Coordinates of C-alpha atoms and ligand atoms in Angstrom, one line a residue:
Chain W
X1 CA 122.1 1.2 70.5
X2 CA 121.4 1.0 74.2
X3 CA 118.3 2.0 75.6
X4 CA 119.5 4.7 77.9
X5 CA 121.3 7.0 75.2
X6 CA 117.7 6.3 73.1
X7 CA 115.5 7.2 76.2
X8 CA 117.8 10.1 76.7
X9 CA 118.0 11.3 73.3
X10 CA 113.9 10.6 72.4
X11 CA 113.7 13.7 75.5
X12 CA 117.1 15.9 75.7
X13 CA 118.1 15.8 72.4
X14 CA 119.4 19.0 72.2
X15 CA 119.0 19.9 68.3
X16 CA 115.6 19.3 68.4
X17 CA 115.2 21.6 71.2
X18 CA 117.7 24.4 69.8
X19 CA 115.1 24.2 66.8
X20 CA 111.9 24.8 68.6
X21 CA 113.1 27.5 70.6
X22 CA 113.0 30.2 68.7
X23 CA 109.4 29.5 67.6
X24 CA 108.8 28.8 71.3
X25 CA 110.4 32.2 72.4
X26 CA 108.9 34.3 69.8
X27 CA 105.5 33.0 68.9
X28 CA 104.2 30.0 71.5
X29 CA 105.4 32.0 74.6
X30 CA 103.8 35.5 73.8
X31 CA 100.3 33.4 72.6
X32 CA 100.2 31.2 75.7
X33 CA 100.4 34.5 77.9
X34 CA 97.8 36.3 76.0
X35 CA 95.5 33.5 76.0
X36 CA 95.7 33.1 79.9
X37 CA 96.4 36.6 81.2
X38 CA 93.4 38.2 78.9
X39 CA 91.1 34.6 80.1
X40 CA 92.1 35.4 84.0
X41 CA 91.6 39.6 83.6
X42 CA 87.8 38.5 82.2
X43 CA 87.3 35.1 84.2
X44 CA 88.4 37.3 87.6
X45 CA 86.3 40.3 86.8
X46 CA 83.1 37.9 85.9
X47 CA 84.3 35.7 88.8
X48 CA 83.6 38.2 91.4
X49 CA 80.3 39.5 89.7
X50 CA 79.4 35.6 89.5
X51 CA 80.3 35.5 93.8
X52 CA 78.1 38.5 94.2
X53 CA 74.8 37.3 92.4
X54 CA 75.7 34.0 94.4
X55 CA 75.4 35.4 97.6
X56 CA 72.5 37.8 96.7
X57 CA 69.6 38.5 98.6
X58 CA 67.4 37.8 95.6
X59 CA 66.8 34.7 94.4
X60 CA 66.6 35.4 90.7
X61 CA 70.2 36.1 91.3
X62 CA 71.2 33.6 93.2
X63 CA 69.8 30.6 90.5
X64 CA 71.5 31.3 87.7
X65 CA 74.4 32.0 89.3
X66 CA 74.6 28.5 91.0
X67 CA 73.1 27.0 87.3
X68 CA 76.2 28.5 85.3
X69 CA 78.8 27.6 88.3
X70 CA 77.7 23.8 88.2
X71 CA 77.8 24.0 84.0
X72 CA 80.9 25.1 83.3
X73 CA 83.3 23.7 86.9
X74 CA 80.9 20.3 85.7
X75 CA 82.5 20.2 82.0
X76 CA 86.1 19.0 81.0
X77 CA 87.5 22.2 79.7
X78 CA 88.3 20.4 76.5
X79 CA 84.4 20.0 75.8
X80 CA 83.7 23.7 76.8
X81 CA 86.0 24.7 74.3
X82 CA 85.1 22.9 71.6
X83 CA 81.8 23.5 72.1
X84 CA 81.8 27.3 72.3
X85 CA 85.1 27.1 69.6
X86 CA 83.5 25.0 67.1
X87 CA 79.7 25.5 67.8
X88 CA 80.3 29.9 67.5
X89 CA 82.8 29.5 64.8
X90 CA 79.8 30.7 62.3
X91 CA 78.7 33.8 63.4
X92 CA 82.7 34.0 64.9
X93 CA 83.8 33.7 61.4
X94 CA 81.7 36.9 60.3
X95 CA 82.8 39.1 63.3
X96 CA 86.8 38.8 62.8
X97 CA 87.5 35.9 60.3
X98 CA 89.6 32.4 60.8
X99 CA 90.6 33.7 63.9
X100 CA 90.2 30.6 66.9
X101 CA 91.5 33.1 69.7
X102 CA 88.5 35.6 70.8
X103 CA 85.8 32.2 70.9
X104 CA 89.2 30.5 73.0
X105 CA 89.6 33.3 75.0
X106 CA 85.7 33.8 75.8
X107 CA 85.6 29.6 76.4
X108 CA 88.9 29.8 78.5
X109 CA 87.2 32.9 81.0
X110 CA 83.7 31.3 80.6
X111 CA 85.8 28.2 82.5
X112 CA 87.4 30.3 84.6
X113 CA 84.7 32.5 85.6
X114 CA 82.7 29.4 87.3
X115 CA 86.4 28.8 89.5
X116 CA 86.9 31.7 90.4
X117 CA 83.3 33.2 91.4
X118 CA 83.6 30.4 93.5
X119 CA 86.9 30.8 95.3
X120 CA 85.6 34.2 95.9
X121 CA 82.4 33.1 96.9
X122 CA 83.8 31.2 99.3
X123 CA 86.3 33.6 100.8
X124 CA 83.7 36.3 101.0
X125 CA 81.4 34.2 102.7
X126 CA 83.9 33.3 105.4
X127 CA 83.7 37.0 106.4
X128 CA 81.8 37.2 109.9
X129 CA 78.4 38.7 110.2
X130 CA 79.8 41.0 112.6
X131 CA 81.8 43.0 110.1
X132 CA 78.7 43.7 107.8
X133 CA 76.6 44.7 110.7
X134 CA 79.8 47.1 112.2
X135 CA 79.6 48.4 108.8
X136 CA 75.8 49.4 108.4
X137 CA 76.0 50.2 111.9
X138 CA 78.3 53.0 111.1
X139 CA 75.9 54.3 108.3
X140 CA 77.3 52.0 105.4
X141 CA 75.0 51.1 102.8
X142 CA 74.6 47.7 102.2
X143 CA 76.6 48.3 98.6
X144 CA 79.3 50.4 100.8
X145 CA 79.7 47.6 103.3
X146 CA 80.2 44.8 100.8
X147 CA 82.8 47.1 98.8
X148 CA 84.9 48.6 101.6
X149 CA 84.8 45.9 103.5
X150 CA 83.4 42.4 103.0
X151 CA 84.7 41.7 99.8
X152 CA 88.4 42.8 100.3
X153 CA 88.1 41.0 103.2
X154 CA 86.8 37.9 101.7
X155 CA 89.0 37.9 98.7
X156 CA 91.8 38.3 100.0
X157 CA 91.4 35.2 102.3
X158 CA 91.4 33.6 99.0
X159 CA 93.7 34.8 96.7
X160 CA 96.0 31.3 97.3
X161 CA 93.2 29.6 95.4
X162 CA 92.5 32.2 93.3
X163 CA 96.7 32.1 92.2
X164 CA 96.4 28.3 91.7
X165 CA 93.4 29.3 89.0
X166 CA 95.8 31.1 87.4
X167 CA 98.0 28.1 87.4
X168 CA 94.9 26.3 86.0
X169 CA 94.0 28.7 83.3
X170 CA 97.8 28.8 82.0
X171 CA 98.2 24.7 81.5
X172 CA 94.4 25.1 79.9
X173 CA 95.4 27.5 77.4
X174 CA 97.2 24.5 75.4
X175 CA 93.7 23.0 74.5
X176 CA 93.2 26.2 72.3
X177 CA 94.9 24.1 69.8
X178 CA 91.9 21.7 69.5
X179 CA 90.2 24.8 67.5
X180 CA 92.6 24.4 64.6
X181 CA 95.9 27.2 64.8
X182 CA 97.4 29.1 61.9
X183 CA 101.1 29.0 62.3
X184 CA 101.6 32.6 64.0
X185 CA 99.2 31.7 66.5
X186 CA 100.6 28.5 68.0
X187 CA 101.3 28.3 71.4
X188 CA 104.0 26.5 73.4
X189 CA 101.7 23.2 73.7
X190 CA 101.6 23.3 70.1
X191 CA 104.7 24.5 69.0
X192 CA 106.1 21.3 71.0
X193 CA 104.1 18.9 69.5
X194 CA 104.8 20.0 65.9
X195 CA 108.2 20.5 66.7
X196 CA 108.1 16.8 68.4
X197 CA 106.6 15.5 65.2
X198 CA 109.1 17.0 62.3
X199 CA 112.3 15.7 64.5
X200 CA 110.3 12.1 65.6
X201 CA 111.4 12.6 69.6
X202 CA 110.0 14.3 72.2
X203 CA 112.4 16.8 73.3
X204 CA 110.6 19.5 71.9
X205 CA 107.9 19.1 74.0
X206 CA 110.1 18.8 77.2
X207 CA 111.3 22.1 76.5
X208 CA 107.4 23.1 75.8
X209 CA 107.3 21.6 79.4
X210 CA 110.0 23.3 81.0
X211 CA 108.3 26.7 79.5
X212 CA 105.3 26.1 81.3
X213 CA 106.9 25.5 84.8
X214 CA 109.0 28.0 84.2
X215 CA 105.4 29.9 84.2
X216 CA 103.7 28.3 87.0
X217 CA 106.8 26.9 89.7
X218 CA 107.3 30.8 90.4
X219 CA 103.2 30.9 90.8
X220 CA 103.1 28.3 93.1
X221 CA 105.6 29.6 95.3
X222 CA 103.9 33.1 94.9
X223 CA 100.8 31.1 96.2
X224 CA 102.9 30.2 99.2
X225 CA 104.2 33.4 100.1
X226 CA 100.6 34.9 100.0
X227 CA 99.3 32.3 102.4
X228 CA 102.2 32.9 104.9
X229 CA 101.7 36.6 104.5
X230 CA 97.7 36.1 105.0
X231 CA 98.4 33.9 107.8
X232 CA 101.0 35.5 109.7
X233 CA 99.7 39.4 108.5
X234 CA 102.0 42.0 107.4
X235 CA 104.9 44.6 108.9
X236 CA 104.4 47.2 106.4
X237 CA 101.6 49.1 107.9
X238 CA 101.8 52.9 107.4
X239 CA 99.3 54.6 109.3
X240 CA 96.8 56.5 106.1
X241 CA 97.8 53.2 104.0
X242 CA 95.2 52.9 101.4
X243 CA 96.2 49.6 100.8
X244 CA 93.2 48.3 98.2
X245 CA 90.3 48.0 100.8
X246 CA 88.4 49.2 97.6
X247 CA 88.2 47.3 94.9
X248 CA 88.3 48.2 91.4
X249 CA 84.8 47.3 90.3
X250 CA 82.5 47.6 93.4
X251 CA 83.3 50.8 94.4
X252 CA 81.6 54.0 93.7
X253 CA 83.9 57.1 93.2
X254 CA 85.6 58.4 96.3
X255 CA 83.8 60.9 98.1
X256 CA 85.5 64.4 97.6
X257 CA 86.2 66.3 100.6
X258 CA 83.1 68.8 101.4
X259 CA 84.5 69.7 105.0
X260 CA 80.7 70.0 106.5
X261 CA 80.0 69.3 109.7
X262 CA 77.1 66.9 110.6
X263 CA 74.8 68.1 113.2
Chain V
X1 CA 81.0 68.4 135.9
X2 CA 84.6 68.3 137.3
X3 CA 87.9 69.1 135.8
X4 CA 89.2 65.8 135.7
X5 CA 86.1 64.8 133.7
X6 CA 87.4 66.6 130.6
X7 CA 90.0 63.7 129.4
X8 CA 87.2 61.9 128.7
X9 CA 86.6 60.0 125.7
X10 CA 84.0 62.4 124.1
X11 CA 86.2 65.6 125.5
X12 CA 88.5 67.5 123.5
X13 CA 88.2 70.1 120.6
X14 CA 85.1 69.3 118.7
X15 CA 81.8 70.6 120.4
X16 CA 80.1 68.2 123.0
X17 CA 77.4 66.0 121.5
X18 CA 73.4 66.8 121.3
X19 CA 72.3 63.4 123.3
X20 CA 68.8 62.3 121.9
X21 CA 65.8 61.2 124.0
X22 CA 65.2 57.4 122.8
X23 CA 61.7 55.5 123.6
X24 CA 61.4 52.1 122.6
X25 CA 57.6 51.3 122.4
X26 CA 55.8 47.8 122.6
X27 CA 58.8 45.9 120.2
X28 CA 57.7 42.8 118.9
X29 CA 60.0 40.7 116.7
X30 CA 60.4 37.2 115.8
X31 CA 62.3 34.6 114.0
X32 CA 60.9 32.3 112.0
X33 CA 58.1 31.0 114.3
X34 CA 60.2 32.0 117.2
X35 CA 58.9 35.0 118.9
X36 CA 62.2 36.4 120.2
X37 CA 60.4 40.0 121.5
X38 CA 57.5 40.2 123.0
X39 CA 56.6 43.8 123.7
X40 CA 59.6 45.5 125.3
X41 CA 59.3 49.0 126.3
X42 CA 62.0 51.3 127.2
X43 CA 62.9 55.1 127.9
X44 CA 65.7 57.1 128.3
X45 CA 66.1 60.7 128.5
X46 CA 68.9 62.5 126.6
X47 CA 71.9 62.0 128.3
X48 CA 70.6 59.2 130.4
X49 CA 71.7 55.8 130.9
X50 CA 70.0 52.6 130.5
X51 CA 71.5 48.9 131.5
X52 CA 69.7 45.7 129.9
X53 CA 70.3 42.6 132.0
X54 CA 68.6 39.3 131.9
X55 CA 69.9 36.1 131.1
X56 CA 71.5 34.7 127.5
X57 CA 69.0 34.2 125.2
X58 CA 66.3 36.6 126.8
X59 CA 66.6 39.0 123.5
X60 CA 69.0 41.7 124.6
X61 CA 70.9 41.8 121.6
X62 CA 68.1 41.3 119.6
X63 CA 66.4 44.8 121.0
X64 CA 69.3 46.6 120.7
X65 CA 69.7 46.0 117.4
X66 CA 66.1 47.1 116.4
X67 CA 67.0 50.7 117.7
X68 CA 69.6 51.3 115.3
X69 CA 67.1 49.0 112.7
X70 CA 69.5 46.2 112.1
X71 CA 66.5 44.1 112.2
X72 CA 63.0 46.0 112.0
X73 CA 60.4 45.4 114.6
X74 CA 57.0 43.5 114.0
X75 CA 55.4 45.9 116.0
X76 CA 56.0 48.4 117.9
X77 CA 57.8 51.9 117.2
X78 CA 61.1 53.5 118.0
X79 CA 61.1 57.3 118.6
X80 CA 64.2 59.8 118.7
X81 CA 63.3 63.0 120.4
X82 CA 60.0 61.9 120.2
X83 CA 60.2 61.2 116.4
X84 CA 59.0 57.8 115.0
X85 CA 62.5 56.7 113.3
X86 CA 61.2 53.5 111.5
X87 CA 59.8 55.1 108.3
X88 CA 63.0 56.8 107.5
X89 CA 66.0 56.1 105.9
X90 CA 68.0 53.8 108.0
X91 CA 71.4 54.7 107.2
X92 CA 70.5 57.8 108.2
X93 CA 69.4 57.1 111.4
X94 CA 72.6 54.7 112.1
X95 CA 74.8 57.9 111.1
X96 CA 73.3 59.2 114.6
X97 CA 73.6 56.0 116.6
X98 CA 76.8 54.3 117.7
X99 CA 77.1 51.2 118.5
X100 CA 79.8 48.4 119.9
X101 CA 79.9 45.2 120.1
X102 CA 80.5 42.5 122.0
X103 CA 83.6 40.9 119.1
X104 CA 84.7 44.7 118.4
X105 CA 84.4 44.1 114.6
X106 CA 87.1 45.9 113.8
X107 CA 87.8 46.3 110.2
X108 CA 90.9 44.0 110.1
X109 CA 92.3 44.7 106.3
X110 CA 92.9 47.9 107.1
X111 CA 95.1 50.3 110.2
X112 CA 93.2 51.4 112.9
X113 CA 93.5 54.9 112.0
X114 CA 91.9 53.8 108.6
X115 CA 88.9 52.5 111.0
X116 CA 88.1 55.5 111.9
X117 CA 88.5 57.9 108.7
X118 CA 87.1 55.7 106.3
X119 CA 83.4 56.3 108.0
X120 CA 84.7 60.5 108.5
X121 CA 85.3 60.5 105.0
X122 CA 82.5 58.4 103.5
X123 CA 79.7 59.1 105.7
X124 CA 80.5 62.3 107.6
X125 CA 82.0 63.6 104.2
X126 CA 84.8 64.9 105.8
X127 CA 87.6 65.8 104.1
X128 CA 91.3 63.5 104.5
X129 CA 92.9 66.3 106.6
X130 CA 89.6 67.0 108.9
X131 CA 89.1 62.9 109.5
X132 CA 93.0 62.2 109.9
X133 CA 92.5 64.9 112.7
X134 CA 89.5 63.9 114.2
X135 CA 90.8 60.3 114.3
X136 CA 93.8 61.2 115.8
X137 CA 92.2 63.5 118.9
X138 CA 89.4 60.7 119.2
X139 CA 92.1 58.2 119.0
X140 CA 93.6 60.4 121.6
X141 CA 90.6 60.4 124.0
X142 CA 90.5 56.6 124.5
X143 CA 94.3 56.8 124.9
X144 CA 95.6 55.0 121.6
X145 CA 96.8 57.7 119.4
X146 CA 100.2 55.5 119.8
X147 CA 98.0 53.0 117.6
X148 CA 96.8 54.8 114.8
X149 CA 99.4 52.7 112.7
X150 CA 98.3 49.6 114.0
X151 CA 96.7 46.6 112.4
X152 CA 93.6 45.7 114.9
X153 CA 94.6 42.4 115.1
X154 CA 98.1 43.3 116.9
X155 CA 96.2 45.0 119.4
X156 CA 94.9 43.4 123.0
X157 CA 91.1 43.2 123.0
X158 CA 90.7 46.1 125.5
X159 CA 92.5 48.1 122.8
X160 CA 90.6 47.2 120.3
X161 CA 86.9 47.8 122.0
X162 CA 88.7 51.2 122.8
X163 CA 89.6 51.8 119.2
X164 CA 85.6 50.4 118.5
X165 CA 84.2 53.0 120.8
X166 CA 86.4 55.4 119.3
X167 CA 85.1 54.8 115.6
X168 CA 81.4 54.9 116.6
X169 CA 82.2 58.4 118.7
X170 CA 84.2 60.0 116.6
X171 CA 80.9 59.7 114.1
X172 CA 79.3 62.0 116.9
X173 CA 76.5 59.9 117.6
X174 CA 73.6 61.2 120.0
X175 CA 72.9 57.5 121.0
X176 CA 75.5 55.3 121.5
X177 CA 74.5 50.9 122.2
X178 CA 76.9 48.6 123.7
X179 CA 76.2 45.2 123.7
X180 CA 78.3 43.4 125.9
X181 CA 81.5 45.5 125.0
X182 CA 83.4 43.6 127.8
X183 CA 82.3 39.9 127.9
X184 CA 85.1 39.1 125.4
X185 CA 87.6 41.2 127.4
X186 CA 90.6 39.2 129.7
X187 CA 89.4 39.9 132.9
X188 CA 91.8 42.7 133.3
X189 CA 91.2 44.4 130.5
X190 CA 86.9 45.0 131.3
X191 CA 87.9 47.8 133.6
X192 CA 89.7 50.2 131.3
X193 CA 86.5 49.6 128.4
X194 CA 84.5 50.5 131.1
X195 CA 85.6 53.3 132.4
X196 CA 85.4 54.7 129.4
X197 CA 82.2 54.1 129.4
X198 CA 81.2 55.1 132.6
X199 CA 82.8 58.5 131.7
X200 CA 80.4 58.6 128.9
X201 CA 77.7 58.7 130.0
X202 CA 78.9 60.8 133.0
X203 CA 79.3 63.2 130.1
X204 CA 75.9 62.9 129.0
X205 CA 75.9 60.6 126.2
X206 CA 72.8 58.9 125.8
X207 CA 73.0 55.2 125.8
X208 CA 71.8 52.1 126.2
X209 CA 74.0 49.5 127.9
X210 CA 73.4 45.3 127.3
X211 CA 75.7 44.1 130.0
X212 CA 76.4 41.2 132.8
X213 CA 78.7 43.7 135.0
X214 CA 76.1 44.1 137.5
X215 CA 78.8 46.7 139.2
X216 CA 78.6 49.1 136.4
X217 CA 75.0 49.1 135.8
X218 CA 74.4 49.9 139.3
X219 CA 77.0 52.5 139.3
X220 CA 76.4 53.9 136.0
X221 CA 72.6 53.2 134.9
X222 CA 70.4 55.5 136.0
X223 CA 67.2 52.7 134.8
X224 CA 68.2 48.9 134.7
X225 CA 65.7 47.1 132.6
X226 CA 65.3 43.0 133.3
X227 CA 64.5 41.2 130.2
X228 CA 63.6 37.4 130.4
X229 CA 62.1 35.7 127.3
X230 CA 61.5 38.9 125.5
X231 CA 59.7 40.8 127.8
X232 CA 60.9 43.6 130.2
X233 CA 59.6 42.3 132.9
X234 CA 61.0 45.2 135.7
X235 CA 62.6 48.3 135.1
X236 CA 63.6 51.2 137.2
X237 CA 66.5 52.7 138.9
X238 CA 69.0 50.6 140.1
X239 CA 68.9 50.6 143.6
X240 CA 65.2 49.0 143.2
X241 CA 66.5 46.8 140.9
X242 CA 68.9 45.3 142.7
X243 CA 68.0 45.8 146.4
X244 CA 64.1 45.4 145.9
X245 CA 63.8 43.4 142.9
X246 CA 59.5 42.2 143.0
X247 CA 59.3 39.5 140.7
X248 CA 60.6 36.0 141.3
X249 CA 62.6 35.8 137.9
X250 CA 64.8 39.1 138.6
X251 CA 65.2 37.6 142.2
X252 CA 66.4 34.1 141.0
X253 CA 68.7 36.0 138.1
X254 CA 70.6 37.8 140.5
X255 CA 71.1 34.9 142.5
X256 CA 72.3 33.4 139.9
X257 CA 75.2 36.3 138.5
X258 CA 75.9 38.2 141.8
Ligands
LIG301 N1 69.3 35.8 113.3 C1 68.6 35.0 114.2 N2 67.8 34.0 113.7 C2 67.1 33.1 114.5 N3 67.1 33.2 115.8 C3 67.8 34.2 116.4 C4 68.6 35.1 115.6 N4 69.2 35.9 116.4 C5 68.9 35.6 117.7 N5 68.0 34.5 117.6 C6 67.4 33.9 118.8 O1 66.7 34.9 119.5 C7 66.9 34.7 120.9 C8 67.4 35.9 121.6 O2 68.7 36.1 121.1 P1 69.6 37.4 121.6 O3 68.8 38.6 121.4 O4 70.9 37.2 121.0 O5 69.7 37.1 123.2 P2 70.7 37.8 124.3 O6 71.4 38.8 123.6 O7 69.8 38.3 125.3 O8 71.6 36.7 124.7 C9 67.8 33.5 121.1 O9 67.0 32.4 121.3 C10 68.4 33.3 119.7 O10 68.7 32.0 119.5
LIG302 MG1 73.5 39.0 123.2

């Protein structure tokens, strides 16, 4: 046999691939989205709470903060998740049985939460001074400011980092499978890897492979058009536009329309 | 006041403004270790016009921004119509002081338009149809209403510090501080910022103006104040200031810019 046709056959053997992808279709690809989109919803909301108590006024806040960040961007992920996978298991066990994904999940955002409350940190540092004192010079309070204006600002400077997280967190996923997986909730890593191990070449975890670019090329490219967007600004201004400069969490409700005149 | 005076920035359908008397009195502040004031004192009547000169560093912007309480004072108290303001609650007493700055500080994420009605809406609690209207006409008065769609950032720098003065008016201030609204202007571009201000306080806006245009605050001030190393050390009407200045460090300062 020559050693081409073998090299070519241990990774493009197409049998072995036409096998695993059903499994990968209907069971690896739906778990490996659930396990990153539900880690970067949490790890994105605590991310930003995480920049905020980082860039406090009060030092209390500002401590743990900077403690947690250093803890969890300090660990390889694999140790995190074995630790909080395998060291929670107990009471996890009593909660909602042999099921690895919520402790996953909550190791996956804990991850991602030190990332991320960094990238923001960072981006909503980078505002200038001047915009927070415009702001409280208009009457702003110092809550108002940073949600109206700062921290749109400053996240959005950021949001190419903040994609390639999301790149991060969707390769991550696969070391789930160190915390044991019941059939039904294998993801693509591991579907591969069985797969890879009943036919004894590697092609099923090529095509494992080829699901997860086909996940994160699309994401990188996103990042890129953000950027060029952030850099070079955008054409698509209406003039009432309420185009997100509030943000979801650190907002209070709109004001509703009273129509009296300050005098 | 003439008829050609009405086109002026705070003219148009909404009621003239209710200037305030401001009196700053004995301001102290430091940094650190660093005492940046050192007892500055300063008066103007409502309606009237005050220029700050001295040289970089002498703590111009540093005063101006205890009026409005963007930093608080050592010592020393601020009064509004004769009313101690430094007790109260500070956003309230921004609500009825405008200010502009030297970088504009614009909101950039959002249209200029939104600039103005997002402070209506929030903090004058107007409704979207009253603050869409009073943007517009305030827009209007600084001669940008073309711009309302605009991002700030595609705007010229004397646009924007018009759009700037725009948003702190169109809050219908009874103070309005400038610090330096000009210095970061393309030469050609001071004189339109300017005369909007002039026109101002021609209208009887009360304000207080930090500014190296030694033209204008002769023209326009009706008390220059000289600060040098936190300290006021002459004030008084311009023509004194400028054509009989008494103390050595005025005399060498306008040497030095004029
Ligand atoms: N936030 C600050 N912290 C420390 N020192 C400051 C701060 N702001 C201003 N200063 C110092 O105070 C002095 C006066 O500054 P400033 O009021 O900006 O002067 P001016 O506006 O007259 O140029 C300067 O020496 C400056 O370095
Ligand atoms: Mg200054």
């Amino acid at each position: 046999m020559d050693v081409p046709a073998t090299l070519w056959d241990s990774f493009f053997d197409w049998s072995s691939m036409r096998e695993a992808l059903g499994d990968m279709v209907t069971t690896g690809l739906p778990n490996t989205l659930i396990l990153s989109i539900t880690s970067a919803l949490i790890g994105t909301v605590l991310g930003l709470l995480l920049a905020m108590a980082g860039i406090a006024r009060r030092r209390w806040l500002r401590w743990p903060a900077r403690v947690y960040t250093d803890i969890f961007r300090g660990l390889p992920a694999v140790v995190t998740i074995l630790l909080i996978g395998v060291g929670l298991s107990q009471p996890a066990m009593e909660l909602w049985g042999p099921n690895p994904y919520p402790l996953g999940i909550l190791a996956l955002s804990l991850i991602a939460t030190a990332y991320i409350g960094e990238i923001f940190r960072s981006g909503i540092q980078s505002v200038e001074a001047g915009q927070l004192e415009a702001a409280r010079a208009l009457g702003f309070s110092h809550a108002a400011a940073m949600a109206l204006v700062i921290i749109p600002q400053g996240v959005r400077r950021v949001l190419p980092a903040w994609v390639n997280q999301l790149i991060a967190l969707i390769k991550e996923s696969s070391l789930v499978y160190f915390l044991g997986l019941a059939a039904g909730q294998r993801e693509l890593f591991r579907i591969g890897q069985d797969a890879a191990a009943n036919s004894g070449n590697q092609s099923a975890l090529v095509l494992a492979g080829l699901f997860y670019l086909a996940l994160t090329v699309p994401l990188t490219h996103l990042v890129n058009l953000v950027d060029r967007r952030l850099r070079h600004g955008r054409r698509r201004d209406g003039a009432g536009t309420d185009d997100g400069d509030m943000l979801l969490l650190t907002g209070g409700p709109p004001v509703p329309a009273r129509g009296e005149e300050a005098r | 006041m003439s008829d050609e005076e009405r086109t002026g920035p705070a003219a148009g359908g909404e009621p003239a403004f209710s200037p305030a008397g401001l009196t700053a009195r004995d301001i102290h502040l430091s940094f650190g270790r660093t005492k940046v004031l050192r007892g500055v004192d300063l008066d103007v009547p409502p309606g009237g016009t005050a220029c700050l000169i001295g040289p970089s560093g002498s703590g111009k912007s540093t005063f101006l921004r205890t009026i409005n309480r963007l930093l608080e004072p050592d010592r020393g108290d601020i009064l509004l119509d004769g009313v101690s303001v430094l007790d109260g609650d500070p956003d309230a007493l921004r609500r009825q002081i405008g200010m502009v700055f030297q970088q504009f500080n614009l909101f950039p994420h959002m249209s200029v338009l939104r600039n103005l009605t997002l402070p209506l809406r929030r903090i004058r609690k107007l409704s979207a149809d009253e603050a869409e209207e009073t943007a517009r006409r305030q827009l209007e008065l600084v001669g940008l209403a073309d711009k309302a769609g605009a991002r700030p950032g595609s705007l010229s720098g004397g646009q924007q510090q018009r759009v700037a003065i725009a948003r702190a008016l169109a809050m219908r201030p009874r103070v309005m501080l400038f610090d330096e609204a000009t210095s970061a202007l393309d030469p050609e571009l001071v004189k339109g910022v300017l005369g909007i201000m002039s026109d101002l306080s021609r209208q009887g806006m009360t304000m207080v103006v930090v500014t190296h245009e030694m033209g204008f605050a002769r023209e326009v001030a009706d008390t220059v104040a000289f600060l040098d190393r936190g300290v006021a050390v002459e004030s008084g009407p311009p023509e004194q200031i400028f054509d009989a200045p008494r103390s050595p460090r005025l005399r060498r300062f306008l040497s030095d810019v004029l």
